[in-house]
Coordinates of C-alpha atoms and ligand atoms in Angstrom, one line a residue:
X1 CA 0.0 0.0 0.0
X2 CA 1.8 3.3 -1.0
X3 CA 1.8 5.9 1.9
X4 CA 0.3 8.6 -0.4
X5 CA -3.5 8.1 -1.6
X6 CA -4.2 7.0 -5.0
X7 CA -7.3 8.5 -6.9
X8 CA -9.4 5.8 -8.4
X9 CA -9.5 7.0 -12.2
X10 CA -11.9 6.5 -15.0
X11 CA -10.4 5.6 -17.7
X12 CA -10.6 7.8 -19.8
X13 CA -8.6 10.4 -17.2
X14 CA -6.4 7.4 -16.7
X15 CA -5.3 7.3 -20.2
X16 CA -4.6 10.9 -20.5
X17 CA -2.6 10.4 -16.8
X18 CA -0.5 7.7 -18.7
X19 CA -0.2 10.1 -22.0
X20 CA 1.1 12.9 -19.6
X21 CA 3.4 10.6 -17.6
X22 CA 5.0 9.5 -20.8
X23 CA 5.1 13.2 -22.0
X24 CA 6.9 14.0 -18.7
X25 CA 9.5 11.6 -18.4
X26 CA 10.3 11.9 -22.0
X27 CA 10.6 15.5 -22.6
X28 CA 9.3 17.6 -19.9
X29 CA 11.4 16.3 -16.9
X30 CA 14.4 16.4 -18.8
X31 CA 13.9 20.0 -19.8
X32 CA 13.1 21.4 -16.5
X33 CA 16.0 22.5 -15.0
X34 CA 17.5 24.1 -18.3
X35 CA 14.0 25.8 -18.7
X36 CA 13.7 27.2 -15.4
X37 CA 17.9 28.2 -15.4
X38 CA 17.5 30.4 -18.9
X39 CA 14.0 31.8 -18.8
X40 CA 12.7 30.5 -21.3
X41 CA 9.0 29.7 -22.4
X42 CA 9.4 26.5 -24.4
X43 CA 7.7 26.3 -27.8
X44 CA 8.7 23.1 -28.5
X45 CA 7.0 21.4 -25.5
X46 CA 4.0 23.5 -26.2
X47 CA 3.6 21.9 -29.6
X48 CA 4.1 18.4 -28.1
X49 CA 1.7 19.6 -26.1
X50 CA -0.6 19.9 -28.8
X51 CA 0.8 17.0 -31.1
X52 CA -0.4 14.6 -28.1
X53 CA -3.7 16.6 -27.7
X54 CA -3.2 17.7 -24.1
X55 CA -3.3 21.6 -25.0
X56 CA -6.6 21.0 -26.2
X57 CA -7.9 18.1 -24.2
X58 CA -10.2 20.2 -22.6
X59 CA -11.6 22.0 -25.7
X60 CA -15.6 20.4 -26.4
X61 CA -15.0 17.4 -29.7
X62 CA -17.4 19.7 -31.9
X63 CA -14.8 22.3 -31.8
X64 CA -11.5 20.6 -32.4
X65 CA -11.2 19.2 -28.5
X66 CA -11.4 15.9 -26.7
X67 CA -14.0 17.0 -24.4
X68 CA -11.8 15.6 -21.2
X69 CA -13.8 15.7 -17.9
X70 CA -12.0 18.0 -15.3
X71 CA -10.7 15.0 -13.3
X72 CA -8.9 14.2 -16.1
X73 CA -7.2 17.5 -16.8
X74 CA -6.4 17.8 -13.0
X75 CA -4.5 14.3 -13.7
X76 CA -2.8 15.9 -16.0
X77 CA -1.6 18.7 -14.7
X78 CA -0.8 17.4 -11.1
X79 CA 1.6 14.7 -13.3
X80 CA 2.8 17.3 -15.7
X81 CA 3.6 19.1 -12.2
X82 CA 5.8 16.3 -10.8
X83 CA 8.3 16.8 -13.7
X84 CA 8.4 20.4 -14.4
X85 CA 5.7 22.8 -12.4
X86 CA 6.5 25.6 -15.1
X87 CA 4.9 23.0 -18.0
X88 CA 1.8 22.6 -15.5
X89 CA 1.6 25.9 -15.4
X90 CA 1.6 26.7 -19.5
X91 CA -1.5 24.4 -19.7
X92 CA -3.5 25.6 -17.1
X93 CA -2.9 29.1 -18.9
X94 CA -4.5 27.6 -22.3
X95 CA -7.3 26.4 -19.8
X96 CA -7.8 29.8 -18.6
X97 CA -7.9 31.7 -21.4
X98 CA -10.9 29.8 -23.2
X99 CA -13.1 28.9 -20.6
X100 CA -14.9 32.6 -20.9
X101 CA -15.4 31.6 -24.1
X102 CA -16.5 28.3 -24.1
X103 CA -19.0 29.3 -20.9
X104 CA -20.4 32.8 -22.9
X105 CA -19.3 33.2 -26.3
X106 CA -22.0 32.9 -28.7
X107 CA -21.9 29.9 -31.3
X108 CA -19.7 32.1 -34.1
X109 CA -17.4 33.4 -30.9
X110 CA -16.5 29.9 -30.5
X111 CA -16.4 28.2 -34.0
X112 CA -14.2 31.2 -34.6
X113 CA -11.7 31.5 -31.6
X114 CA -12.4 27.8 -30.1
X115 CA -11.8 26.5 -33.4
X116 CA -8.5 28.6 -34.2
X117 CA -7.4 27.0 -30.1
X118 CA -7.9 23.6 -31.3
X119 CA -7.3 23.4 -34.8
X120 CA -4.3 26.0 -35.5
X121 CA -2.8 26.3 -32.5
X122 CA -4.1 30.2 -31.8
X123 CA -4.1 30.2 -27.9
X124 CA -5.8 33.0 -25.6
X125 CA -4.7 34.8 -22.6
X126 CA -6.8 35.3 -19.9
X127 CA -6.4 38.8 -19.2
X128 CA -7.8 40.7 -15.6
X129 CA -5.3 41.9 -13.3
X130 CA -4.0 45.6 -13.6
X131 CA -1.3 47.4 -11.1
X132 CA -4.0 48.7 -9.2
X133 CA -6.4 45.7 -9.3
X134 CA -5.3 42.1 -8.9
X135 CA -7.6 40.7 -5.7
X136 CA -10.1 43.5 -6.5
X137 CA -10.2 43.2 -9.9
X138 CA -13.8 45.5 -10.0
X139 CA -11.5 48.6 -9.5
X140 CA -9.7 48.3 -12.4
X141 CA -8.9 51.0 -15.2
X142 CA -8.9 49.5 -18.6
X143 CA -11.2 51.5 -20.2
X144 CA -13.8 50.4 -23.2
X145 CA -15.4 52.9 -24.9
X146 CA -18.2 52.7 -27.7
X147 CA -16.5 54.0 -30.9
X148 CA -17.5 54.0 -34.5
X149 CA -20.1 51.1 -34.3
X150 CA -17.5 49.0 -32.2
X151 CA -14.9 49.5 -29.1
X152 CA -11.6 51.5 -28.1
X153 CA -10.1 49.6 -25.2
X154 CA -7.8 51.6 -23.4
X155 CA -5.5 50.4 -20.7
X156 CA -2.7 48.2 -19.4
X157 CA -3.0 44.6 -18.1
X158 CA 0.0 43.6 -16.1
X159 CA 0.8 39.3 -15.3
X160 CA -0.7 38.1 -18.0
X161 CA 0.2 34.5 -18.7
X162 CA 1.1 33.2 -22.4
X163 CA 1.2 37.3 -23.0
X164 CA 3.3 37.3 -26.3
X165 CA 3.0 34.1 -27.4
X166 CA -0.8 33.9 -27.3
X167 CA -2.9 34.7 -30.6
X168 CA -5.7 36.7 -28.2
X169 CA -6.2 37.9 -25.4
X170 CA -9.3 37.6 -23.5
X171 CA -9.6 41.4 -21.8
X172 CA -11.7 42.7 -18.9
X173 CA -12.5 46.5 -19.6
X174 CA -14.8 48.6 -17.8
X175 CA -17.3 50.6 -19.4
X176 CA -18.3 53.0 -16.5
X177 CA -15.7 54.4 -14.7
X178 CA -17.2 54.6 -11.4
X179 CA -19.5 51.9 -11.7
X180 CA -17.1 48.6 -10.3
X181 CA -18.2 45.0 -10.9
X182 CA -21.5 46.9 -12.9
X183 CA -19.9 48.4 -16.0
X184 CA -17.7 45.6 -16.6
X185 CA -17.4 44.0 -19.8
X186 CA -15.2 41.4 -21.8
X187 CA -13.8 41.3 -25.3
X188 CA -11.7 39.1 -27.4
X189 CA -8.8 40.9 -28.5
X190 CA -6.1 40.3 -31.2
X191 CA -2.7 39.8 -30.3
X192 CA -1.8 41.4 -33.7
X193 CA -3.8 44.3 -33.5
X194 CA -2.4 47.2 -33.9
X195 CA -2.4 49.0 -30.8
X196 CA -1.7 46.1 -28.5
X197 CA 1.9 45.9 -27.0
X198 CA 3.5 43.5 -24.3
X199 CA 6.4 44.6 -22.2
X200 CA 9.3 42.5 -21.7
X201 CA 8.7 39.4 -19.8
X202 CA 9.0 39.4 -15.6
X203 CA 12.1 38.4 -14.2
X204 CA 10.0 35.6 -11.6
X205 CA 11.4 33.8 -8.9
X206 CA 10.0 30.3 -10.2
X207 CA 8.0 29.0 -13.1
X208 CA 10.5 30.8 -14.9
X209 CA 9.7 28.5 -18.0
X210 CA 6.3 30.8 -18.2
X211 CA 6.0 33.9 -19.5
X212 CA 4.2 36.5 -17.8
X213 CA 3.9 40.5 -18.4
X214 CA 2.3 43.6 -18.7
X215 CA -0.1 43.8 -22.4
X216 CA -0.6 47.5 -23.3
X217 CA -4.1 48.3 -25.5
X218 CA -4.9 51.2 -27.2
X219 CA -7.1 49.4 -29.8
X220 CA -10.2 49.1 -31.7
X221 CA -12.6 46.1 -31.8
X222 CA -15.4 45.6 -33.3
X223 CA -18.9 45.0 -31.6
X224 CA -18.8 41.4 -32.2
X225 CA -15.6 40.9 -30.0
X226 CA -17.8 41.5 -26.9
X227 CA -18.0 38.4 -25.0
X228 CA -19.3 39.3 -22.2
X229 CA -21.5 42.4 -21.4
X230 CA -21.5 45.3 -18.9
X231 CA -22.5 43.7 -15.4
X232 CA -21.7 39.7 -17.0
X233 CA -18.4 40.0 -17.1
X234 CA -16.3 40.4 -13.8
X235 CA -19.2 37.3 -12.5
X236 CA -17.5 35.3 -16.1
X237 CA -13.7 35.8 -14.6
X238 CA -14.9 34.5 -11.4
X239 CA -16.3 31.6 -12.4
X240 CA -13.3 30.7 -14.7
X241 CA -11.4 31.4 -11.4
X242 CA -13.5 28.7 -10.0
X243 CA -12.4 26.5 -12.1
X244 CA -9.1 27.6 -12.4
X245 CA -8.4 27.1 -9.0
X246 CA -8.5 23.3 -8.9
X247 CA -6.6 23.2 -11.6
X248 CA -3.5 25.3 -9.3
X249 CA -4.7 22.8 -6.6
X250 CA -3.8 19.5 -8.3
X251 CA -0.8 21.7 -9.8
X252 CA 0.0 22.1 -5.6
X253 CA -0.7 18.5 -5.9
X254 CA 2.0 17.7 -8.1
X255 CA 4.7 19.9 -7.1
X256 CA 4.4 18.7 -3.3
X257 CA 4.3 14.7 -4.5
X258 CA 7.9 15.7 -6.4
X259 CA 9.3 17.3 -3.5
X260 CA 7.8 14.6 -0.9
X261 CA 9.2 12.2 -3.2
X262 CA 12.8 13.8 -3.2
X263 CA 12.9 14.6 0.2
X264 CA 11.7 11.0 1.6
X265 CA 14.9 9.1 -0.8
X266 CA 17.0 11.0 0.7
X267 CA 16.0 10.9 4.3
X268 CA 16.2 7.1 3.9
X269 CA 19.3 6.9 2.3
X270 CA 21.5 9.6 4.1
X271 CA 22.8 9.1 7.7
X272 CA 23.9 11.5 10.4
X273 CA 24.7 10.3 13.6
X274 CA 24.6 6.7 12.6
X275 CA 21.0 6.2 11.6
X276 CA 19.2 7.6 8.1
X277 CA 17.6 10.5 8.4
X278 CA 13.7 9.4 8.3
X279 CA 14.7 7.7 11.8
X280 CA 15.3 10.4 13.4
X281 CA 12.0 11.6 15.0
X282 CA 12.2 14.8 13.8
X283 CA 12.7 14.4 10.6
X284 CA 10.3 11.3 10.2
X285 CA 7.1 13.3 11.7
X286 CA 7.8 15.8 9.0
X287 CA 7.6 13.8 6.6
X288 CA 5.0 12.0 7.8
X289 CA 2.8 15.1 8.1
X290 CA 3.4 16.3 4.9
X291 CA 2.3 12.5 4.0
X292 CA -1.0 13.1 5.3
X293 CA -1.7 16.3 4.0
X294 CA -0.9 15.2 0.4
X295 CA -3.2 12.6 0.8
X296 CA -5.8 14.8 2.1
X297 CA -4.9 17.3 -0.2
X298 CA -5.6 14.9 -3.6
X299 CA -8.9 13.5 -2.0
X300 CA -9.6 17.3 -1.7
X301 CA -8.5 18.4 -5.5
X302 CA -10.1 15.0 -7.1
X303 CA -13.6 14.7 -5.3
X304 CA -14.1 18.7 -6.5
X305 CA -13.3 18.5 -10.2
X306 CA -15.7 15.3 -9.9
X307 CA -18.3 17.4 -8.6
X308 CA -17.8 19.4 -11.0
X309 CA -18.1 17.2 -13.8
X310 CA -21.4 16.5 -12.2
X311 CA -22.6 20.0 -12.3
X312 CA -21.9 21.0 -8.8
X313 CA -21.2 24.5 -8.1
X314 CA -17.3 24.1 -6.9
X315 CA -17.1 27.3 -5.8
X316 CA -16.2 27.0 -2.5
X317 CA -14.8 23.7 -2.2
X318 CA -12.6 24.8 -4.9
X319 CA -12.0 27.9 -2.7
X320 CA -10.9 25.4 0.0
X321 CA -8.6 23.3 -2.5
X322 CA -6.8 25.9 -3.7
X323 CA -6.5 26.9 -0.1
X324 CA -5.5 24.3 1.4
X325 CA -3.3 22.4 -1.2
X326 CA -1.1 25.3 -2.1
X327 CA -0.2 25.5 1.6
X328 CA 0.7 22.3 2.1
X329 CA 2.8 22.3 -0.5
X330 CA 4.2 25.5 0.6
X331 CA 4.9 23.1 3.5
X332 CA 6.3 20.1 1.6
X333 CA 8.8 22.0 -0.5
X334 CA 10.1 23.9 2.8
X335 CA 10.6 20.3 4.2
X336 CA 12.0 19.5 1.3
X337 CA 14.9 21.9 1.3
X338 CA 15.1 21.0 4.8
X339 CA 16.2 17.6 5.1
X340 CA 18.1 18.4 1.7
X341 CA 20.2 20.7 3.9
X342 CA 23.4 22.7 2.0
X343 CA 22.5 20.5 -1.2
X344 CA 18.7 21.5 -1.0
X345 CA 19.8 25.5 -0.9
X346 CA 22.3 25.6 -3.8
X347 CA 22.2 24.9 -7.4
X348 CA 21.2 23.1 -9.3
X349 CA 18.8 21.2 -7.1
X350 CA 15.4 20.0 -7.4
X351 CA 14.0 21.1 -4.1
X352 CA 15.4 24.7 -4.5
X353 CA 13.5 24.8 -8.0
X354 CA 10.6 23.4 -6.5
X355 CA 10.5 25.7 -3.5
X356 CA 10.5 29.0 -6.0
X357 CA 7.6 27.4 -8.5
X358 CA 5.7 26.6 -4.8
X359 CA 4.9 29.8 -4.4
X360 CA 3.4 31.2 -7.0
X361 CA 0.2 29.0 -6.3
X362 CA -0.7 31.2 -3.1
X363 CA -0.6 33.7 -5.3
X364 CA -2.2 33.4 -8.4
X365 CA -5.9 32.6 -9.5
X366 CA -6.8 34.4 -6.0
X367 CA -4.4 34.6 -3.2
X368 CA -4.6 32.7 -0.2
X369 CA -6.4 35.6 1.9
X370 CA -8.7 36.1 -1.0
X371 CA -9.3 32.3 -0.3
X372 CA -10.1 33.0 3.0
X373 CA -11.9 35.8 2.3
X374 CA -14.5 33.8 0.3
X375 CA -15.2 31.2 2.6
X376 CA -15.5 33.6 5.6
X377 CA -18.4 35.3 3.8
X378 CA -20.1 32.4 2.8
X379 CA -20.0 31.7 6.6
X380 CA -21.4 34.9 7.4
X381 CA -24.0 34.0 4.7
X382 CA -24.9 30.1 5.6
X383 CA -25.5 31.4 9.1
X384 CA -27.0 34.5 9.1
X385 CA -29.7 32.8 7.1
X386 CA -29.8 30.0 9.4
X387 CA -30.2 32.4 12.8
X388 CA -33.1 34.8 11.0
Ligands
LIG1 C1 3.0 33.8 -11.9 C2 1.8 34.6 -12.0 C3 0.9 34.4 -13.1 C4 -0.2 35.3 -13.3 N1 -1.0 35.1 -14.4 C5 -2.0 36.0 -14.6 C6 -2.8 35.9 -15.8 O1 -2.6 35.1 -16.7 N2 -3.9 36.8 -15.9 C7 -4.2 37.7 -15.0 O2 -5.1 38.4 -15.2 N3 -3.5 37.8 -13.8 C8 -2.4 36.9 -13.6 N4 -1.6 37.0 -12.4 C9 -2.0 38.0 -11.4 C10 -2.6 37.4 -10.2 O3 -3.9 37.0 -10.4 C11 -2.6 38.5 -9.1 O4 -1.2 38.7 -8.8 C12 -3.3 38.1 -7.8 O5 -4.7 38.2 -8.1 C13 -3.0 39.0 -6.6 O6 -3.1 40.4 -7.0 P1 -1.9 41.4 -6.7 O7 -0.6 40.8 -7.1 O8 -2.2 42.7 -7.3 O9 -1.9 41.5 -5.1 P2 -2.7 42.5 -4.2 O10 -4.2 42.5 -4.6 O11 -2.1 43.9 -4.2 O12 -2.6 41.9 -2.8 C14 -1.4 42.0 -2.0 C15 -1.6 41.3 -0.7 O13 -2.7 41.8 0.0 C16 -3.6 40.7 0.3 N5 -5.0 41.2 0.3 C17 -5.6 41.9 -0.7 N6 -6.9 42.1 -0.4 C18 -7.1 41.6 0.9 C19 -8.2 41.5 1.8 N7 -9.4 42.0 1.5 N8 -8.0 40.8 2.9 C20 -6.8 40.3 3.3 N9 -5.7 40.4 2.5 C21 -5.8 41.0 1.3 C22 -3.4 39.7 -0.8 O14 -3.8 38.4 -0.4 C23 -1.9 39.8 -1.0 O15 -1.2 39.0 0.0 C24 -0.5 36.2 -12.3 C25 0.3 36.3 -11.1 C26 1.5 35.6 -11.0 C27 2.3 35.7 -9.8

C-alpha cells in the first residue's frame, strides 16, 4: 500500500494520466531545469503539447477538442507538475484563457476563436489583473469605450500569462468608470492588432519556463468581439477562477508529491549520527505530516473537479482546495529543502527549484487571503440565514 492516496481514475482520465506521464518523463522532466535556469518559455513542449492533444484536451469534440472531464485534466496537470511545475503551469494558462469563451461566447465566438485553439494552435490569454487591481479586480482601469459602431479599449493589463505568445487575449474593460463590478465587460482581442503591446517578460522567482507581463491596449474592436456584457463579465472571470483554482490545486498536488518524493529518498538513504535521516523523530514526523496532508490534499483536489463534472457549483470547495493544497505544498517543498540541507539551498537542485515554483500557487488565481476571504463570507451568509 503506498503511503500517499491514490485517486481511483476513470479511464478515460487514466489514459490521459499515462499520456502525460510519458510526455513528462520523456521530454518535460528532462527540460526542466535548463528551462527554469535560462527563462525560457518552451515552444517546442507546447507543440508536443498539442501533437499529443493535451493543450486541447479540454476543448468540447465539436470544436476541435477531446471534451476531457475535469478529473482528467487535474491528472494531467498534477503529473505534468511532478516533472516540471513551469509545463503545469503553460497548460493551465491555455485552460484559462478559453473557458470565458467556451462558458459565454455565442456559437460564431466559439467556432471562430475555439476553433483557431484547437485546430491552429491560436491560444488565448486570460487577461484581468492591472497594477492597481489584482484581488479586487472591479476597481480596475482599462477603459472600453463605444467608438465607431465598435470599441476603443484603453488600458494596461500587467501578469498576464502566455502574453506574447498567445494569438488573443481575452480582456476585462470597464465601461463605466465609477460603476465597479457593474460596467464591466469582456472582449476578445487580437494579439496582432495594432495598438496592442507586451512589455518584456517578468524576471520571476519560479515558473521561470512561463512567460508573464504587462499587455498594453490602445485598440479598436469591433462589436462582435464583446463576449461578455457590462455587469456579466467580472461574474464570467470569477467563475473561470473557479475552475481555475482546482486546476492550481492539483498543480499544488503535483509539485508537493515531487518534492515529498525527493525529500523521503533522501532521508532514507543519508545518515547523520549513525541512523538515516527518516529515523530520526524529527525528521520522520515531518515527513509523515506532509504524507497526510498530500493525501488529504488529492482526496480534496479530485472529489471537487468530480463534482464538477457532475454539475456542482465548486465554488467554495474549490476555494478550500486551492486553499488548502497550495499551503501544504508550501509546506512540503520547505521540508524539502530542509532535510536536503546545504544541497537543498544551492544549485542546481530540485527542491530549490521546487521551492521557487511553490509559491506562486498562493498567489495566483486568487491569493490565499482572497481564499479565505470567500469562505468567511459564505459563513457569514450560511449562518445569518440560518439564525433569522
Ligand atoms: C506567476 C503569475 C501568473 C499570473 N498570471 C495571470 C494571468 O494570466 N492573468 C491575470 O489576469 N493575472 C495573472 N496574475 C496576477 C494574479 O492573479 C494576481 O497577482 C493576484 O490576483 C493578486 O493580485 P496582486 O498581485 O495585485 O496583489 P494585491 O491584490 O495587491 O494583494 C497584495 C496582498 O494583499 C492581500 N490582500 C488583498 N486584499 C485583501 C483582503 N481583502 N484581505 C486580506 N488580504 C488582502 C493579498 O492576499 C496579498 O497578500 C498572475 C500572477 C502571477 C504571480
Amino acid at each position: 500500500m503506498a503511503i500517499i492516496w491514490e485517486p481511483t481514475l476513470d479511464p478515460q482520465a487514466s489514459a490521459w494520466r499515462s499520456i502525460a506521464r510519458q510526455v513528462a518523463q520523456d521530454h518535460v522532466a528532462p527540460k526542466a531545469a535548463e528551462i527554469d535556469r535560462n527563462q525560457r518559455y518552451p515552444r517546442e513542449t507546447v507543440e508536443l503539447l498539442y501533437d499529443c492533444g493535451i493543450a486541447t484536451m479540454f476543448l468540447p469534440q465539436e470544436y476541435g477538442g477531446s471534451g476531457a472531464s475535469l478529473m482528467a485534466f487535474c491528472a494531467v496537470v498534477e503529473e505534468l507538475a511532478q516533472a516540471c511545475a513551469s509545463t503545469s503551469g503553460i497548460v493551465a494558462t491555455l485552460q484559462l484563457g478559453a473557458w470565458p469563451l467556451l462558458r459565454a461566447g455565442s456559437e460564431t465566438q466559439k467556432e471562430t476563436y475555439i476553433g483557431a485553439m484547437a485546430r491552429e494552435r491560436k491560444t488565448i490569454s486570460f487577461a484581468l489583473s492591472e497594477q492597481e487591481a489584482g484581488s479586487d479586480p472591479s476597481s480596475m482601469q482599462t477603459l472600453a469605450l463605444p467608438e465607431n459602431g465598435g470599441w476603443r479599449l484603453r488600458g494596461t493589463k500587467r501578469w498576464i500569462g502566455g502574453s506574447g505568445e498567445c494569438a488573443y487575449y481575452l480582456v476585462f474593460a470597464q465601461t463605466a468608470l465609477g460603476q465597479g463590478r457593474r460596467g464591466i465587460a469582456a472582449y476578445i482581442v487580437d494579439a496582432d492588432a495594432e495598438g496592442v503591446s507586451n512589455a518584456a517578460p517578468e524576471d520571476k522567482m519560479g515558473m521561470r519556463g512561463t512567460v508573464n507581463s504587462s499587455v498594453h491596449f490602445d485598440t479598436w474592436v469591433a462589436a462582435e468581439a464583446m463576449i461578455a456584457g457590462p455587469g456579466r463579465a467580472l461574474k464570467l472571470a470569477l467563475e473561470a477562477l473557479n475552475v481555475g483554482r482546482v486546476v492550481v490545486a492539483a498543480q499544488a498536488n503535483g509539485i508537493a508529491l515531487a518534492a515529498f518524493s525527493a525529500a523521503a529518498q533522501r532521508a532514507t538513504a543519508r545518515t547523520a549520527f549513525g541512523q538515516v535521516l527518516i529515523d530520526h523523530q524529527g525528521i520522520g514526523f515531518q515527513l509523515a505530516d506532509v504524507a497526510t496532508r498530500l493525501s488529504a490534499g488529492r482526496m480534496l483536489a479530485y472529489e471537487t473537479a468530480r463534482n464538477f463534472d457532475t454539475g456542482k457549483d465548486v465554488a467554495l470547495i474549490g476555494a478550500q482546495a486551492k486553499l488548502f493544497c497550495s499551503e501544504a505544498a508550501h509546506d512540503a517543498v520547505d521540508i524539502g529543502v530542509q532535510v536536503f540541507g546545504a544541497e537543498g539551498f544551492v544549485k542546481p537542485s530540485l527542491v530549490e527549484r521546487l521551492y521557487r515554483d511553490q509559491r506562486a500557487t498562493e498567489i495566483y488565481e486568487g491569493t490565499s487571503e482572497i481564499q479565505r476571504l470567500v469562505l468567511a463570507r459564505a459563513i457569514h451568509a450560511e449562518f445569518n440565514e440560518e439564525g433569522a
